[in-house]
Amino acid sequence: MSLDLVALARRRPDVFAVADGLAAMGEPIHIRGGENEPPTRLFDAAGRLLVSIEEPVEVTVASEIARLLGAEFAARVGAPVWWVDVRAVADIPEAARVARRFSDALVHWVGGTVYPDGESDAPARSWRADPAAAGDPSVIGGPGPS
């Protein structure tokens, strides 16, 4: 059975950058698509498709989250969010692990949670994900004189 996850991100995520970051940190994946050719697809070293990641879609109405994911989950998340579908293929056990790692990394950097089992709405861990910090030179890595 395939694994379908939904990353609900607080800020518009750069799906390709997160996937590229996983590869740079040693995840044995190859990336195809993305940036200008959605969806982003992650393959293993043998060239087998592991994960397909759709482009982010902004959801501004909480009732839409409730309709699709249930009222209880929607109450924990709130709106607006960026909805990102992450699908792992069914017949490769490693695919589910890669899909989970990608989804968790995405919400780690831009804030949010992962459906179905996300427990909290994590704050963004990157100054780039916070528009208020983007103009603050006191934020490490933020714009301004170095």
Short mmCIF file of N, CA and C in Angstrom, two decimals:
data_model
loop_
_atom_site.label_atom_id
_atom_site.label_comp_id
_atom_site.label_asym_id
_atom_site.label_seq_id
_atom_site.Cartn_x
_atom_site.Cartn_y
_atom_site.Cartn_z
N MET A 1 0.84 -1.19 0.00
CA MET A 1 0.00 0.00 0.00
C MET A 1 0.88 1.24 0.00
N SER A 2 0.52 2.22 -0.81
CA SER A 2 1.30 3.45 -0.86
C SER A 2 1.07 4.27 0.40
N LEU A 3 1.97 5.19 0.63
CA LEU A 3 1.86 6.10 1.76
C LEU A 3 1.59 7.49 1.22
N ASP A 4 0.48 8.08 1.62
CA ASP A 4 0.14 9.43 1.23
C ASP A 4 0.23 10.32 2.45
N LEU A 5 1.07 11.35 2.35
CA LEU A 5 1.23 12.32 3.42
C LEU A 5 0.84 13.69 2.87
N VAL A 6 0.43 14.56 3.76
CA VAL A 6 0.17 15.95 3.40
C VAL A 6 0.99 16.82 4.35
N ALA A 7 1.91 17.58 3.78
CA ALA A 7 2.66 18.55 4.58
C ALA A 7 1.86 19.85 4.52
N LEU A 8 1.51 20.36 5.68
CA LEU A 8 0.78 21.62 5.79
C LEU A 8 1.77 22.66 6.32
N ALA A 9 2.26 23.47 5.41
CA ALA A 9 3.36 24.38 5.71
C ALA A 9 2.87 25.79 6.01
N ARG A 10 3.49 26.42 6.98
CA ARG A 10 3.13 27.79 7.37
C ARG A 10 3.57 28.82 6.35
N ARG A 11 4.67 28.59 5.66
CA ARG A 11 5.19 29.50 4.64
C ARG A 11 5.28 28.74 3.32
N ARG A 12 5.27 29.45 2.22
CA ARG A 12 5.38 28.78 0.92
C ARG A 12 6.72 28.04 0.88
N PRO A 13 6.66 26.72 0.75
CA PRO A 13 7.90 25.95 0.76
C PRO A 13 8.54 25.87 -0.62
N ASP A 14 9.85 25.73 -0.62
CA ASP A 14 10.60 25.46 -1.84
C ASP A 14 10.87 23.95 -1.85
N VAL A 15 9.96 23.21 -2.46
CA VAL A 15 10.01 21.75 -2.47
C VAL A 15 11.34 21.25 -3.01
N PHE A 16 11.78 21.82 -4.13
CA PHE A 16 13.02 21.36 -4.75
C PHE A 16 14.22 21.59 -3.83
N ALA A 17 14.27 22.73 -3.15
CA ALA A 17 15.39 23.02 -2.25
C ALA A 17 15.44 22.04 -1.08
N VAL A 18 14.29 21.66 -0.53
CA VAL A 18 14.27 20.69 0.58
C VAL A 18 14.74 19.33 0.08
N ALA A 19 14.26 18.90 -1.09
CA ALA A 19 14.71 17.63 -1.66
C ALA A 19 16.20 17.66 -1.96
N ASP A 20 16.67 18.76 -2.51
CA ASP A 20 18.10 18.92 -2.80
C ASP A 20 18.91 18.89 -1.51
N GLY A 21 18.38 19.48 -0.45
CA GLY A 21 19.04 19.45 0.85
C GLY A 21 19.17 18.04 1.40
N LEU A 22 18.11 17.24 1.23
CA LEU A 22 18.18 15.85 1.69
C LEU A 22 19.29 15.10 0.95
N ALA A 23 19.37 15.30 -0.36
CA ALA A 23 20.42 14.64 -1.14
C ALA A 23 21.80 15.12 -0.69
N ALA A 24 21.93 16.41 -0.45
CA ALA A 24 23.21 16.96 -0.01
C ALA A 24 23.63 16.44 1.36
N MET A 25 22.64 16.10 2.19
CA MET A 25 22.93 15.59 3.53
C MET A 25 23.09 14.07 3.54
N GLY A 26 23.16 13.44 2.36
CA GLY A 26 23.48 12.03 2.29
C GLY A 26 22.33 11.08 2.01
N GLU A 27 21.13 11.60 1.84
CA GLU A 27 20.02 10.72 1.48
C GLU A 27 20.28 10.22 0.06
N PRO A 28 20.29 8.90 -0.16
CA PRO A 28 20.64 8.36 -1.48
C PRO A 28 19.49 8.48 -2.48
N ILE A 29 19.22 9.71 -2.91
CA ILE A 29 18.15 9.96 -3.86
C ILE A 29 18.67 10.76 -5.04
N HIS A 30 17.95 10.64 -6.14
CA HIS A 30 18.17 11.46 -7.33
C HIS A 30 16.87 12.20 -7.58
N ILE A 31 16.97 13.47 -7.93
CA ILE A 31 15.79 14.32 -8.09
C ILE A 31 15.54 14.57 -9.57
N ARG A 32 14.29 14.42 -9.96
CA ARG A 32 13.87 14.76 -11.32
C ARG A 32 12.62 15.62 -11.21
N GLY A 33 12.48 16.49 -12.18
CA GLY A 33 11.33 17.39 -12.15
C GLY A 33 11.57 18.49 -11.13
N GLY A 34 10.48 19.06 -10.67
CA GLY A 34 10.58 20.14 -9.70
C GLY A 34 10.83 21.47 -10.38
N GLU A 35 11.17 22.46 -9.59
CA GLU A 35 11.38 23.83 -10.05
C GLU A 35 10.45 24.19 -11.20
N ASN A 36 10.84 24.00 -12.44
CA ASN A 36 10.00 24.39 -13.57
C ASN A 36 9.24 23.22 -14.19
N GLU A 37 9.40 22.03 -13.63
CA GLU A 37 8.76 20.83 -14.19
C GLU A 37 8.09 20.00 -13.09
N PRO A 38 7.03 20.51 -12.45
CA PRO A 38 6.39 19.73 -11.40
C PRO A 38 5.75 18.46 -11.96
N PRO A 39 5.60 17.43 -11.19
CA PRO A 39 5.96 17.31 -9.78
C PRO A 39 7.45 17.01 -9.60
N THR A 40 7.92 17.19 -8.37
CA THR A 40 9.27 16.78 -8.02
C THR A 40 9.21 15.29 -7.72
N ARG A 41 10.12 14.53 -8.33
CA ARG A 41 10.12 13.08 -8.12
C ARG A 41 11.48 12.67 -7.58
N LEU A 42 11.45 11.79 -6.58
CA LEU A 42 12.67 11.29 -5.96
C LEU A 42 12.86 9.83 -6.35
N PHE A 43 14.05 9.49 -6.83
CA PHE A 43 14.38 8.15 -7.29
C PHE A 43 15.52 7.58 -6.45
N ASP A 44 15.60 6.26 -6.36
CA ASP A 44 16.72 5.63 -5.67
C ASP A 44 17.88 5.46 -6.66
N ALA A 45 19.01 4.90 -6.19
CA ALA A 45 20.20 4.75 -7.01
C ALA A 45 19.97 3.84 -8.22
N ALA A 46 19.01 2.93 -8.11
CA ALA A 46 18.69 2.02 -9.21
C ALA A 46 17.74 2.66 -10.23
N GLY A 47 17.33 3.90 -9.99
CA GLY A 47 16.44 4.60 -10.91
C GLY A 47 14.97 4.33 -10.69
N ARG A 48 14.63 3.69 -9.56
CA ARG A 48 13.22 3.41 -9.27
C ARG A 48 12.58 4.61 -8.58
N LEU A 49 11.38 4.96 -9.03
CA LEU A 49 10.64 6.05 -8.41
C LEU A 49 10.31 5.68 -6.97
N LEU A 50 10.63 6.58 -6.03
CA LEU A 50 10.30 6.39 -4.62
C LEU A 50 9.14 7.28 -4.20
N VAL A 51 9.26 8.58 -4.51
CA VAL A 51 8.32 9.58 -3.98
C VAL A 51 7.99 10.61 -5.06
N SER A 52 6.73 11.00 -5.09
CA SER A 52 6.28 12.09 -5.95
C SER A 52 5.76 13.20 -5.06
N ILE A 53 6.20 14.43 -5.32
CA ILE A 53 5.83 15.58 -4.49
C ILE A 53 5.17 16.62 -5.37
N GLU A 54 3.92 16.93 -5.08
CA GLU A 54 3.18 17.91 -5.87
C GLU A 54 3.58 19.32 -5.47
N GLU A 55 3.28 20.26 -6.35
CA GLU A 55 3.54 21.66 -6.07
C GLU A 55 2.68 22.15 -4.91
N PRO A 56 3.18 23.06 -4.09
CA PRO A 56 2.39 23.60 -2.98
C PRO A 56 1.16 24.38 -3.49
N VAL A 57 0.06 24.21 -2.77
CA VAL A 57 -1.17 24.94 -3.07
C VAL A 57 -1.60 25.65 -1.79
N GLU A 58 -1.82 26.94 -1.87
CA GLU A 58 -2.25 27.69 -0.68
C GLU A 58 -3.71 27.42 -0.37
N VAL A 59 -3.98 27.07 0.89
CA VAL A 59 -5.35 26.86 1.37
C VAL A 59 -5.60 27.95 2.41
N THR A 60 -6.55 28.82 2.11
CA THR A 60 -6.80 29.97 2.99
C THR A 60 -8.04 29.82 3.85
N VAL A 61 -8.82 28.76 3.61
CA VAL A 61 -10.08 28.58 4.32
C VAL A 61 -10.00 27.33 5.19
N ALA A 62 -10.14 27.51 6.49
CA ALA A 62 -10.03 26.39 7.44
C ALA A 62 -11.06 25.30 7.16
N SER A 63 -12.23 25.68 6.67
CA SER A 63 -13.26 24.67 6.41
C SER A 63 -12.83 23.70 5.30
N GLU A 64 -11.97 24.14 4.40
CA GLU A 64 -11.48 23.25 3.35
C GLU A 64 -10.54 22.19 3.96
N ILE A 65 -9.73 22.59 4.91
CA ILE A 65 -8.87 21.63 5.61
C ILE A 65 -9.74 20.64 6.36
N ALA A 66 -10.78 21.12 7.03
CA ALA A 66 -11.69 20.25 7.77
C ALA A 66 -12.41 19.28 6.84
N ARG A 67 -12.82 19.74 5.69
CA ARG A 67 -13.51 18.89 4.73
C ARG A 67 -12.61 17.76 4.25
N LEU A 68 -11.35 18.06 4.04
CA LEU A 68 -10.43 17.08 3.47
C LEU A 68 -9.72 16.21 4.52
N LEU A 69 -9.43 16.77 5.67
CA LEU A 69 -8.64 16.04 6.67
C LEU A 69 -9.37 15.80 7.98
N GLY A 70 -10.56 16.35 8.13
CA GLY A 70 -11.33 16.18 9.36
C GLY A 70 -11.26 17.41 10.24
N ALA A 71 -12.34 17.64 10.97
CA ALA A 71 -12.46 18.83 11.81
C ALA A 71 -11.44 18.86 12.94
N GLU A 72 -11.17 17.70 13.53
CA GLU A 72 -10.22 17.65 14.66
C GLU A 72 -8.82 18.08 14.21
N PHE A 73 -8.37 17.54 13.10
CA PHE A 73 -7.04 17.91 12.61
C PHE A 73 -7.01 19.37 12.17
N ALA A 74 -8.06 19.81 11.50
CA ALA A 74 -8.13 21.19 11.04
C ALA A 74 -8.09 22.18 12.20
N ALA A 75 -8.71 21.81 13.31
CA ALA A 75 -8.72 22.70 14.49
C ALA A 75 -7.30 22.90 15.03
N ARG A 76 -6.46 21.90 14.90
CA ARG A 76 -5.07 22.02 15.37
C ARG A 76 -4.21 22.82 14.43
N VAL A 77 -4.58 22.84 13.15
CA VAL A 77 -3.72 23.45 12.14
C VAL A 77 -4.07 24.90 11.86
N GLY A 78 -5.34 25.16 11.55
CA GLY A 78 -5.74 26.52 11.19
C GLY A 78 -5.33 26.85 9.76
N ALA A 79 -5.72 27.99 9.31
CA ALA A 79 -5.40 28.44 7.96
C ALA A 79 -4.87 29.86 8.05
N PRO A 80 -4.13 30.33 7.13
CA PRO A 80 -3.76 29.71 5.88
C PRO A 80 -2.56 28.76 6.03
N VAL A 81 -2.48 27.81 5.11
CA VAL A 81 -1.34 26.89 5.02
C VAL A 81 -1.05 26.61 3.55
N TRP A 82 0.11 26.09 3.30
CA TRP A 82 0.48 25.59 1.98
C TRP A 82 0.38 24.08 2.03
N TRP A 83 -0.46 23.52 1.18
CA TRP A 83 -0.75 22.09 1.13
C TRP A 83 0.21 21.44 0.14
N VAL A 84 0.96 20.42 0.59
CA VAL A 84 1.90 19.72 -0.29
C VAL A 84 1.61 18.22 -0.18
N ASP A 85 1.16 17.61 -1.28
CA ASP A 85 0.94 16.17 -1.32
C ASP A 85 2.26 15.46 -1.55
N VAL A 86 2.53 14.45 -0.72
CA VAL A 86 3.75 13.66 -0.81
C VAL A 86 3.32 12.20 -0.87
N ARG A 87 3.65 11.53 -1.98
CA ARG A 87 3.20 10.14 -2.17
C ARG A 87 4.38 9.22 -2.38
N ALA A 88 4.46 8.19 -1.53
CA ALA A 88 5.48 7.15 -1.65
C ALA A 88 4.90 5.98 -2.43
N VAL A 89 5.70 5.37 -3.31
CA VAL A 89 5.22 4.20 -4.07
C VAL A 89 5.04 3.02 -3.12
N ALA A 90 4.19 2.10 -3.53
CA ALA A 90 3.78 1.00 -2.65
C ALA A 90 4.77 -0.13 -2.57
N ASP A 91 5.45 -0.46 -3.64
CA ASP A 91 6.20 -1.70 -3.68
C ASP A 91 7.68 -1.59 -3.30
N ILE A 92 8.11 -0.44 -2.80
CA ILE A 92 9.50 -0.27 -2.36
C ILE A 92 9.47 0.22 -0.91
N PRO A 93 9.83 -0.65 0.05
CA PRO A 93 9.74 -0.28 1.47
C PRO A 93 10.48 1.01 1.82
N GLU A 94 11.59 1.29 1.18
CA GLU A 94 12.38 2.49 1.48
C GLU A 94 11.63 3.77 1.11
N ALA A 95 10.67 3.68 0.21
CA ALA A 95 9.95 4.86 -0.26
C ALA A 95 9.19 5.56 0.87
N ALA A 96 8.57 4.81 1.75
CA ALA A 96 7.81 5.41 2.86
C ALA A 96 8.74 6.18 3.79
N ARG A 97 9.93 5.65 4.05
CA ARG A 97 10.89 6.34 4.91
C ARG A 97 11.33 7.66 4.28
N VAL A 98 11.61 7.64 2.97
CA VAL A 98 12.04 8.85 2.27
C VAL A 98 10.92 9.89 2.25
N ALA A 99 9.68 9.45 2.01
CA ALA A 99 8.55 10.37 2.02
C ALA A 99 8.38 11.02 3.38
N ARG A 100 8.50 10.24 4.43
CA ARG A 100 8.37 10.77 5.79
C ARG A 100 9.51 11.75 6.08
N ARG A 101 10.73 11.39 5.70
CA ARG A 101 11.87 12.26 5.97
C ARG A 101 11.71 13.59 5.23
N PHE A 102 11.29 13.53 3.97
CA PHE A 102 11.08 14.75 3.21
C PHE A 102 10.01 15.62 3.87
N SER A 103 8.86 15.04 4.21
CA SER A 103 7.74 15.79 4.80
C SER A 103 8.15 16.44 6.12
N ASP A 104 8.85 15.68 6.95
CA ASP A 104 9.30 16.21 8.24
C ASP A 104 10.31 17.34 8.05
N ALA A 105 11.22 17.18 7.07
CA ALA A 105 12.20 18.24 6.81
C ALA A 105 11.52 19.50 6.30
N LEU A 106 10.53 19.34 5.45
CA LEU A 106 9.83 20.49 4.90
C LEU A 106 9.18 21.32 6.01
N VAL A 107 8.42 20.68 6.89
CA VAL A 107 7.77 21.46 7.95
C VAL A 107 8.76 21.90 9.02
N HIS A 108 9.88 21.22 9.12
CA HIS A 108 10.92 21.67 10.05
C HIS A 108 11.40 23.07 9.65
N TRP A 109 11.60 23.28 8.35
CA TRP A 109 12.18 24.55 7.90
C TRP A 109 11.17 25.67 7.72
N VAL A 110 9.93 25.36 7.37
CA VAL A 110 8.97 26.44 7.12
C VAL A 110 7.82 26.47 8.12
N GLY A 111 7.86 25.58 9.11
CA GLY A 111 6.79 25.52 10.09
C GLY A 111 5.63 24.70 9.55
N GLY A 112 4.80 24.22 10.45
CA GLY A 112 3.63 23.45 10.04
C GLY A 112 3.61 22.07 10.65
N THR A 113 2.89 21.17 10.00
CA THR A 113 2.73 19.82 10.50
C THR A 113 2.48 18.88 9.33
N VAL A 114 2.54 17.58 9.61
CA VAL A 114 2.32 16.57 8.58
C VAL A 114 1.09 15.75 8.94
N TYR A 115 0.19 15.59 7.98
CA TYR A 115 -0.98 14.75 8.15
C TYR A 115 -0.63 13.37 7.62
N PRO A 116 -0.97 12.28 8.29
CA PRO A 116 -2.05 12.16 9.25
C PRO A 116 -1.62 12.24 10.70
N ASP A 117 -0.34 12.14 10.98
CA ASP A 117 0.04 11.99 12.39
C ASP A 117 0.85 13.13 12.97
N GLY A 118 0.84 14.30 12.33
CA GLY A 118 1.55 15.43 12.89
C GLY A 118 0.98 15.83 14.23
N GLU A 119 1.86 16.02 15.18
CA GLU A 119 1.37 16.30 16.54
C GLU A 119 1.29 17.77 16.88
N SER A 120 2.18 18.56 16.30
CA SER A 120 2.15 19.97 16.65
C SER A 120 2.36 20.80 15.40
N ASP A 121 2.06 22.05 15.52
CA ASP A 121 2.29 22.98 14.43
C ASP A 121 3.61 23.66 14.73
N ALA A 122 4.70 23.06 14.24
CA ALA A 122 6.04 23.51 14.56
C ALA A 122 6.31 24.90 13.99
N PRO A 123 7.07 25.71 14.72
CA PRO A 123 7.46 27.01 14.19
C PRO A 123 8.52 26.84 13.12
N ALA A 124 8.67 27.83 12.26
CA ALA A 124 9.69 27.79 11.23
C ALA A 124 11.07 27.81 11.86
N ARG A 125 12.01 27.08 11.28
CA ARG A 125 13.37 27.02 11.80
C ARG A 125 14.35 27.81 10.94
N SER A 126 13.85 28.47 9.90
CA SER A 126 14.71 29.21 8.99
C SER A 126 14.30 30.67 8.98
N TRP A 127 15.27 31.56 9.04
CA TRP A 127 14.95 32.98 8.97
C TRP A 127 14.29 33.31 7.64
N ARG A 128 14.58 32.55 6.58
CA ARG A 128 13.98 32.81 5.28
C ARG A 128 12.48 32.52 5.28
N ALA A 129 12.01 31.70 6.22
CA ALA A 129 10.60 31.35 6.28
C ALA A 129 9.78 32.41 7.00
N ASP A 130 10.43 33.35 7.64
CA ASP A 130 9.73 34.36 8.42
C ASP A 130 9.88 35.72 7.76
N PRO A 131 8.82 36.22 7.13
CA PRO A 131 8.91 37.50 6.44
C PRO A 131 9.35 38.64 7.35
N ALA A 132 9.01 38.58 8.63
CA ALA A 132 9.41 39.64 9.55
C ALA A 132 10.92 39.64 9.76
N ALA A 133 11.52 38.46 9.80
CA ALA A 133 12.96 38.36 10.02
C ALA A 133 13.76 38.66 8.76
N ALA A 134 13.13 38.54 7.59
CA ALA A 134 13.84 38.72 6.34
C ALA A 134 14.44 40.12 6.22
N GLY A 135 13.85 41.09 6.84
CA GLY A 135 14.38 42.44 6.78
C GLY A 135 15.17 42.84 8.01
N ASP A 136 15.39 41.91 8.93
CA ASP A 136 16.05 42.20 10.19
C ASP A 136 17.52 41.78 10.14
N PRO A 137 18.45 42.75 10.05
CA PRO A 137 19.87 42.40 9.96
C PRO A 137 20.41 41.77 11.24
N SER A 138 19.67 41.82 12.35
CA SER A 138 20.16 41.20 13.58
C SER A 138 19.96 39.70 13.59
N VAL A 139 19.18 39.18 12.62
CA VAL A 139 18.96 37.75 12.52
C VAL A 139 20.15 37.14 11.80
N ILE A 140 20.75 36.13 12.38
CA ILE A 140 21.91 35.48 11.78
C ILE A 140 21.55 34.98 10.40
N GLY A 141 22.35 35.37 9.41
CA GLY A 141 22.08 34.97 8.04
C GLY A 141 21.10 35.89 7.34
N GLY A 142 20.53 36.84 8.08
CA GLY A 142 19.57 37.75 7.48
C GLY A 142 20.28 38.80 6.64
N PRO A 143 19.54 39.55 5.86
CA PRO A 143 20.15 40.56 5.03
C PRO A 143 20.75 41.68 5.86
N GLY A 144 21.64 42.35 5.28
CA GLY A 144 22.29 43.44 5.97
C GLY A 144 23.78 43.30 5.89
N PRO A 145 24.53 44.27 6.37
CA PRO A 145 25.99 44.23 6.27
C PRO A 145 26.55 43.10 7.10
N SER A 146 27.59 42.47 6.57
CA SER A 146 28.24 41.37 7.29
C SER A 146 29.55 41.81 7.86
#
